mmCIF file of C-alpha atoms and ligand atoms in Angstrom:
data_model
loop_
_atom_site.group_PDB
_atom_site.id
_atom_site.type_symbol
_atom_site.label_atom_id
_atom_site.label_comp_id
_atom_site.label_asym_id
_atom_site.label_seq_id
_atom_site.Cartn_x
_atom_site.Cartn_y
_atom_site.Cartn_z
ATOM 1 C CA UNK J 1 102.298 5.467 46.359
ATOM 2 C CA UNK J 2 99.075 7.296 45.131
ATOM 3 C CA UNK J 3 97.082 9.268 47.098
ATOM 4 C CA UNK J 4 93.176 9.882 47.656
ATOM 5 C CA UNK J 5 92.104 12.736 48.619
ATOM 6 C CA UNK J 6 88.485 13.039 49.917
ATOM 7 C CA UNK J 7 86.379 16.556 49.978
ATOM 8 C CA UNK J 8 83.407 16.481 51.996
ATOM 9 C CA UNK J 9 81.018 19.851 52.887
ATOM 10 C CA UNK J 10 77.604 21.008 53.748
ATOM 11 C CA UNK J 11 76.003 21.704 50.148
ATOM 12 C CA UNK J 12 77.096 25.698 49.257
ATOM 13 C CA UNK J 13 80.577 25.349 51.668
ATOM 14 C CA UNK J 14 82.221 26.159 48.224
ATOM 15 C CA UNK J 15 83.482 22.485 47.964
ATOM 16 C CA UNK J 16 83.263 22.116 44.074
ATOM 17 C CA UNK J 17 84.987 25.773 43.605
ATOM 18 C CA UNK J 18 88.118 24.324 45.861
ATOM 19 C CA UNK J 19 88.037 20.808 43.938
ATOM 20 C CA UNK J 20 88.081 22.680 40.638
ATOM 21 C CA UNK J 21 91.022 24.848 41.871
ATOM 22 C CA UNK J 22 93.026 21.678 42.877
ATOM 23 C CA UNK J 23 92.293 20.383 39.781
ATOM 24 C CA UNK J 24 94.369 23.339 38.228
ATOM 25 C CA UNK J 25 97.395 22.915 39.771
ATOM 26 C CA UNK J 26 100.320 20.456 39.294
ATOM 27 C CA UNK J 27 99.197 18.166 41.498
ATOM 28 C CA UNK J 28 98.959 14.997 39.435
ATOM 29 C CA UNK J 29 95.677 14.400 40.410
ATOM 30 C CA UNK J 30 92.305 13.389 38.616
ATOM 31 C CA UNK J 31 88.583 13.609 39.430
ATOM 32 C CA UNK J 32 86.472 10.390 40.678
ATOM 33 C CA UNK J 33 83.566 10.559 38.773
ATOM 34 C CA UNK J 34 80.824 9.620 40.295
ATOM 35 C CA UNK J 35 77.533 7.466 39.429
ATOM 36 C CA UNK J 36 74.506 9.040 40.092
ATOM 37 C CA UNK J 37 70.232 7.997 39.349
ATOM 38 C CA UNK J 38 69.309 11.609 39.371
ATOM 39 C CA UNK J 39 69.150 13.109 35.751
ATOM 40 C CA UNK J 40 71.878 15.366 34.764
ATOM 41 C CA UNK J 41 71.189 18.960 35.116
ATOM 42 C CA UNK J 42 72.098 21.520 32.907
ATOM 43 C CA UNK J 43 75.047 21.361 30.411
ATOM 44 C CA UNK J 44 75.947 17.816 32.568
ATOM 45 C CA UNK J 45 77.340 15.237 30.540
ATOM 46 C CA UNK J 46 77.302 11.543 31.022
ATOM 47 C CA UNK J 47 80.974 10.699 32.085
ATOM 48 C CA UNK J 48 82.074 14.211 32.533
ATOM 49 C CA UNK J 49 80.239 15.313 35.815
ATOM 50 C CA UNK J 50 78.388 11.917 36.659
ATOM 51 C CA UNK J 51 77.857 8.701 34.878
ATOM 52 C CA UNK J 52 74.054 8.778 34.607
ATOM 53 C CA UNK J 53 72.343 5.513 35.184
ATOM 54 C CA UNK J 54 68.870 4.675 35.744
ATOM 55 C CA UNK J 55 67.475 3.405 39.282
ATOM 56 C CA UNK J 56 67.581 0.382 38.018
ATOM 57 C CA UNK J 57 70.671 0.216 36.815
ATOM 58 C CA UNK J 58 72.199 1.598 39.753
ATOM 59 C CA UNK J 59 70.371 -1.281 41.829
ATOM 60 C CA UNK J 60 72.192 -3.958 39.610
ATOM 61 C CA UNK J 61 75.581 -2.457 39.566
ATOM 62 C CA UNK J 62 75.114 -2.798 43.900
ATOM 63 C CA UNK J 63 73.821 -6.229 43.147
ATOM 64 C CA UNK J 64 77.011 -6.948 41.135
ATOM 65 C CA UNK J 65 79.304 -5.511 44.267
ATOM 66 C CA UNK J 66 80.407 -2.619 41.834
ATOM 67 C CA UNK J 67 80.550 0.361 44.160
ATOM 68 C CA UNK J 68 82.728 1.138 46.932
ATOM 69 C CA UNK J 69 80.573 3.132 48.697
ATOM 70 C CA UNK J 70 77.077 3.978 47.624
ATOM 71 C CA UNK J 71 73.839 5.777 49.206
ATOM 72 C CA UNK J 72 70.103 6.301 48.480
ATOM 73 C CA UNK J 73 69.662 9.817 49.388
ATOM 74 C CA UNK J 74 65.745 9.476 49.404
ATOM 75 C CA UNK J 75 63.747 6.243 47.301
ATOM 76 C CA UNK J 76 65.236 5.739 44.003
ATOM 77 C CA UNK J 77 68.112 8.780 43.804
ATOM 78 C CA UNK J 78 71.440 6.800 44.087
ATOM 79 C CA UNK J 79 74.881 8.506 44.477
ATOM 80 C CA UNK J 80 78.104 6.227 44.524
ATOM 81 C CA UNK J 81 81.525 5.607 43.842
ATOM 82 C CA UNK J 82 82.221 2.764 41.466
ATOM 83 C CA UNK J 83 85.490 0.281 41.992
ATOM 84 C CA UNK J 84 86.306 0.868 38.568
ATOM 85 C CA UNK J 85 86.666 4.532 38.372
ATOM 86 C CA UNK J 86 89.078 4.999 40.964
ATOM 87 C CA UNK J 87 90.655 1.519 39.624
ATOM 88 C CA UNK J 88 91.122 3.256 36.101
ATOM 89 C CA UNK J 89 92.353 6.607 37.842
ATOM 90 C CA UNK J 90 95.226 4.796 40.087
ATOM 91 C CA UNK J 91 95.873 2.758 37.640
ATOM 92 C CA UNK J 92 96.894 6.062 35.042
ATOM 93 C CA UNK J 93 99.212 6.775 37.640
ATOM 94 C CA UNK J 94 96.977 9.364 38.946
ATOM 95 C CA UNK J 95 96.159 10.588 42.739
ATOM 96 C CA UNK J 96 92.130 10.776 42.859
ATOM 97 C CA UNK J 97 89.990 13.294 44.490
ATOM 98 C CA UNK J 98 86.303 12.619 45.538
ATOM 99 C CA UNK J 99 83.873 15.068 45.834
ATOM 100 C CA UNK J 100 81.154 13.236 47.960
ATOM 101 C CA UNK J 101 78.936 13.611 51.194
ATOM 102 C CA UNK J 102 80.454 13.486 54.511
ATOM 103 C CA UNK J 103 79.008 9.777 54.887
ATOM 104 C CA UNK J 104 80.649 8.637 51.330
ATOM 105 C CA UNK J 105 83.622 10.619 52.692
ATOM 106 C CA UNK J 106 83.851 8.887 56.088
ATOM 107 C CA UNK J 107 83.464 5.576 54.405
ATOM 108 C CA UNK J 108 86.047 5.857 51.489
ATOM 109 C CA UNK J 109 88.512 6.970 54.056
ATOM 110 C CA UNK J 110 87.766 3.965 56.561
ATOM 111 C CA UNK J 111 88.642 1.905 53.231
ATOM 112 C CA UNK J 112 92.188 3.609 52.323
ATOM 113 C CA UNK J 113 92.924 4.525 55.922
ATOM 114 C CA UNK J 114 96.476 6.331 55.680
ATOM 115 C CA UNK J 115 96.612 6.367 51.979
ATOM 116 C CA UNK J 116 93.657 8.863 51.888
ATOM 117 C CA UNK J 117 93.357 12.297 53.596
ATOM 118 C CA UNK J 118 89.577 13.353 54.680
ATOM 119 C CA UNK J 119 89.304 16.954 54.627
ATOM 120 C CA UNK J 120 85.647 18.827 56.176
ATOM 121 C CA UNK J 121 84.900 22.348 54.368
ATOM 122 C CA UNK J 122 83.769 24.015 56.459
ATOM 123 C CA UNK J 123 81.323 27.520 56.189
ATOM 124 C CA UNK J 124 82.067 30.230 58.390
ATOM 125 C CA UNK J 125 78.407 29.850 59.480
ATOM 126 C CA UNK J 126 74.818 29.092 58.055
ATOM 127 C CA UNK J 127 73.879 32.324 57.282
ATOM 128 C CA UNK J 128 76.538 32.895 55.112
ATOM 129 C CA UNK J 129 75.867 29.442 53.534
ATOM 130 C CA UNK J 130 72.261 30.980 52.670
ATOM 131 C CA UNK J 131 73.659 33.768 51.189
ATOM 132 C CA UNK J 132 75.952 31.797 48.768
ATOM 133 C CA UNK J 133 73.172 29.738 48.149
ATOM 134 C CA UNK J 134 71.002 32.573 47.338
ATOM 135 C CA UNK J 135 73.993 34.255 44.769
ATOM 136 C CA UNK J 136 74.718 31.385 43.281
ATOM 137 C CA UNK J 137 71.010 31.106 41.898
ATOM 138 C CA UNK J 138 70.340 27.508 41.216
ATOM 139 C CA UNK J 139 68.043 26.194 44.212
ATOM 140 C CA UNK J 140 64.596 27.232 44.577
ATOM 141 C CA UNK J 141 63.882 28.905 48.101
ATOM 142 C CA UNK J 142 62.442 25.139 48.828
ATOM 143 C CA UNK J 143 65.801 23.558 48.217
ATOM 144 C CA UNK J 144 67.872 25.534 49.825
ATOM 145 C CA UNK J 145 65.793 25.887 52.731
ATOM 146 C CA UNK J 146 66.157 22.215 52.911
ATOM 147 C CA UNK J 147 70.414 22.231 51.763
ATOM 148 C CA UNK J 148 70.574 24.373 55.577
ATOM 149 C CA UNK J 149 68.192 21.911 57.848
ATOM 150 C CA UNK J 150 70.639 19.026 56.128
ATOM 151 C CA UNK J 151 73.728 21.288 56.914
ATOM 152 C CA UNK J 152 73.511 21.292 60.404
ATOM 153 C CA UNK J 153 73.419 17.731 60.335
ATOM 154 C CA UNK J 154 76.883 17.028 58.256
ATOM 155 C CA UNK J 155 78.364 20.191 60.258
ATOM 156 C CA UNK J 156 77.971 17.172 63.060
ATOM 157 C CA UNK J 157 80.084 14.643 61.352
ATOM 158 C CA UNK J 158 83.262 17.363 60.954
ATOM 159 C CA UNK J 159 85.473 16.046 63.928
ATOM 160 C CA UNK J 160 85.666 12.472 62.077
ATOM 161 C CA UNK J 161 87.688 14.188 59.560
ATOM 162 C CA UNK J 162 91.529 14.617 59.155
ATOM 163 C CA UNK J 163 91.630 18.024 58.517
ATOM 164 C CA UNK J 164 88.934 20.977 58.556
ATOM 165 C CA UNK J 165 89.308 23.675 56.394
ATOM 166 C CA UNK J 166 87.256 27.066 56.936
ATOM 167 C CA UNK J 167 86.240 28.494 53.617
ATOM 168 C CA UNK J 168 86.166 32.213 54.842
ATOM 169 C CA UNK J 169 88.155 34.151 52.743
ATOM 170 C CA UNK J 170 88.480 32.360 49.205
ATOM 171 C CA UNK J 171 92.287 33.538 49.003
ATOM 172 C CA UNK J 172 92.764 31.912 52.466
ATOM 173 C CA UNK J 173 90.419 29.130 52.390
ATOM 174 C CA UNK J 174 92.579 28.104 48.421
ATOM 175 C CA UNK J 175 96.054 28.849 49.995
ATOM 176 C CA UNK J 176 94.875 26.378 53.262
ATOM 177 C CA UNK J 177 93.882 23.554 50.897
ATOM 178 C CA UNK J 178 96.840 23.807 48.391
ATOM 179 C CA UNK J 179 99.447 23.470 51.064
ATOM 180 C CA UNK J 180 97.511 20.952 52.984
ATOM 181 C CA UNK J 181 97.306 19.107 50.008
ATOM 182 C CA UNK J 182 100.748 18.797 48.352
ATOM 183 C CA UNK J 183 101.893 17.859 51.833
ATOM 184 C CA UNK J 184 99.660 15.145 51.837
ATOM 185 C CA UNK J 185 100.765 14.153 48.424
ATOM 186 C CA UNK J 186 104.894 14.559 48.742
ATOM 187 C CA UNK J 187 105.554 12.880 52.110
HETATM 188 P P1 LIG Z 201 79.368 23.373 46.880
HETATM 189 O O1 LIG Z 201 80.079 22.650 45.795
HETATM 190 O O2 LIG Z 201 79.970 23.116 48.226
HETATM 191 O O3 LIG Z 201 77.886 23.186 46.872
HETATM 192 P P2 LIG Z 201 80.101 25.820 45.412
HETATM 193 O O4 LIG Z 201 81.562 25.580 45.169
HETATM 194 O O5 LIG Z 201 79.153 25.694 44.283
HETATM 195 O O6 LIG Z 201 79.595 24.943 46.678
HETATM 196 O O7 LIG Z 201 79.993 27.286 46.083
HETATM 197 C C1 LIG Z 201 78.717 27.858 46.389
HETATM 198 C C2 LIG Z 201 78.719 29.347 45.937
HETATM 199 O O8 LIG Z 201 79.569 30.093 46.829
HETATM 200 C C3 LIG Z 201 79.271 29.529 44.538
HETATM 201 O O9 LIG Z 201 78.513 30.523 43.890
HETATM 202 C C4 LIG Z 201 80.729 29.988 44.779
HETATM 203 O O10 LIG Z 201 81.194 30.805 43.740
HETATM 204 C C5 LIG Z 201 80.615 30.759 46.097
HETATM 205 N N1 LIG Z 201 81.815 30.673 46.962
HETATM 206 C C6 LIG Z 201 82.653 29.628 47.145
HETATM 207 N N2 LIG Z 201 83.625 29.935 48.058
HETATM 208 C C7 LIG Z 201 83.388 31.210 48.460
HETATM 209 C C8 LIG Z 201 84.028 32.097 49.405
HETATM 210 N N3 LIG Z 201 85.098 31.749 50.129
HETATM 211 N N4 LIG Z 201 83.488 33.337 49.556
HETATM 212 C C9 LIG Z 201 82.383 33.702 48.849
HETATM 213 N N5 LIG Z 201 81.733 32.914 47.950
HETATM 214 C C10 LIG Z 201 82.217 31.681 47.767
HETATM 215 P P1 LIG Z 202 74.464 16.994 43.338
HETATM 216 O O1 LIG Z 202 73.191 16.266 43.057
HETATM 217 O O2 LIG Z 202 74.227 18.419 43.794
HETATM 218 O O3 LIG Z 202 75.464 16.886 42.201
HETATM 219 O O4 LIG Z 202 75.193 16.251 44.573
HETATM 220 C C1 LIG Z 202 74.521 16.045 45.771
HETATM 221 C C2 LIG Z 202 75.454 15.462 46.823
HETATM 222 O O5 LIG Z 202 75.866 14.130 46.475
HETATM 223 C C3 LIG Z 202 76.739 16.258 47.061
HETATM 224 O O6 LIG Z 202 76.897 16.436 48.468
HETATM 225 C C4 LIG Z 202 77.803 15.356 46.513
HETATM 226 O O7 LIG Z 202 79.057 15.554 47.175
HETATM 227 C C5 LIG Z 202 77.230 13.995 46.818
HETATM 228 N N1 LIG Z 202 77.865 12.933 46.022
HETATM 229 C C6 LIG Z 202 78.292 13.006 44.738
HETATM 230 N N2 LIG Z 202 78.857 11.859 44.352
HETATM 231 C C7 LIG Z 202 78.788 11.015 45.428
HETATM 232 C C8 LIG Z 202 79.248 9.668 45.647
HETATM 233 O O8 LIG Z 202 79.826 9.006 44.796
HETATM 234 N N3 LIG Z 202 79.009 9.149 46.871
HETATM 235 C C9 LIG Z 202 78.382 9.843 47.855
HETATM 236 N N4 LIG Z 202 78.227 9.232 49.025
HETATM 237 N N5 LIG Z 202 77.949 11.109 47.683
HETATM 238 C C10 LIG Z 202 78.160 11.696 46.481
#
């Protein structure tokens, strides 16, 4: 049977660095792209990162019962998980990863129950989570300022997962998730 495996984290926990690294290894698994209303950023492609849709868009594809989970993060910016893409994924024979919020998270596993595995990253505390957001350069002091008041708030929500993982030590942290993962995936 093929798995779902769900990665959840306060915004700068390193969550995208340990779902690209998962992505590297022989795992059999593919990415769930997500849908998103915000506009892409950068080098973001439509379909690669996100499939970009306007507001209004969004609205009629959760009008049409299209998403398995969805939220509006504040008026008018949508994030969600469509039925199809994970659909298309399973159906290539693929396991699927998510990388959403801890709510999306807690809501795709309530949906797959034993057939997904929830996993919390976790940052070895919020000061360090400033400093990575600081390195990594792409917030303004406004955003990130407001990334830490929201990651106190999904720090909450960690016990509802299956597993927490610390990301500490990178090596560790990569090691942690690798073996955690192909577990989940062989038994
Ligand atoms: P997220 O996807 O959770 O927002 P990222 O994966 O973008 O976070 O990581 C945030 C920043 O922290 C990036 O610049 C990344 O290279 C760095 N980073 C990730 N894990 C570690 C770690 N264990 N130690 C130090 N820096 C890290
Ligand atoms: P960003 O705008 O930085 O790409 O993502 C912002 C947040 O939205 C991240 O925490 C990311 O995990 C979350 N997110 C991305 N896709 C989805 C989704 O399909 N559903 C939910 N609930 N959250 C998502």
């Amino acid at each position: 049977m093929a798995r779902l495996i769900i990665i959840s984290a306060p915004s700068g926990a390193g969550k995208s660095t340990l779902v690209r690294y998962l992505l590297t290894q022989d795992l059999n698994i593919s990415f769930s792209i997500s849908a998103t209303s915000r506009k892409p950023r950068g080098e973001e492609k439509n379909g690669v990162e996100y499939y970009f849709l306007s507001p209004g868009e969004f609205r009629e594809r959760i009008n049409n019962n299209e998403f398995l989970e969805y939220e509006e993060v504040y008026p008018d910016r949508y994030y969600g998980t469509l039925k199809s893409e994970v659909d298309r994924i399973l159906e290539e024979g693929f396991n699927v990863i998510f990388d959403v919020d801890c709510i999306g998270g807690l809501n795709i596993k309530k949906i797959y129950g034993k057939q997904a595995l929830s996993i919390f990253i976790m940052p070895p505390s919020i000061e360090v989570l400033r400093e990575r957001l600081e390195k990594r350069g792409t917030d303004s002091p406004k955003v990130i300022e407001g990334r830490l008041a929201k990651a106190e708030y999904e720090i909450s929500f960690a016990p509802q997962f299956d597993v927490t993982i610390c990301n500490d030590d990178y090596d560790r942290a990569r090691s942690e998730i690798l073996k955690i993962v192909t577990d989940f995936i062989q038994q």
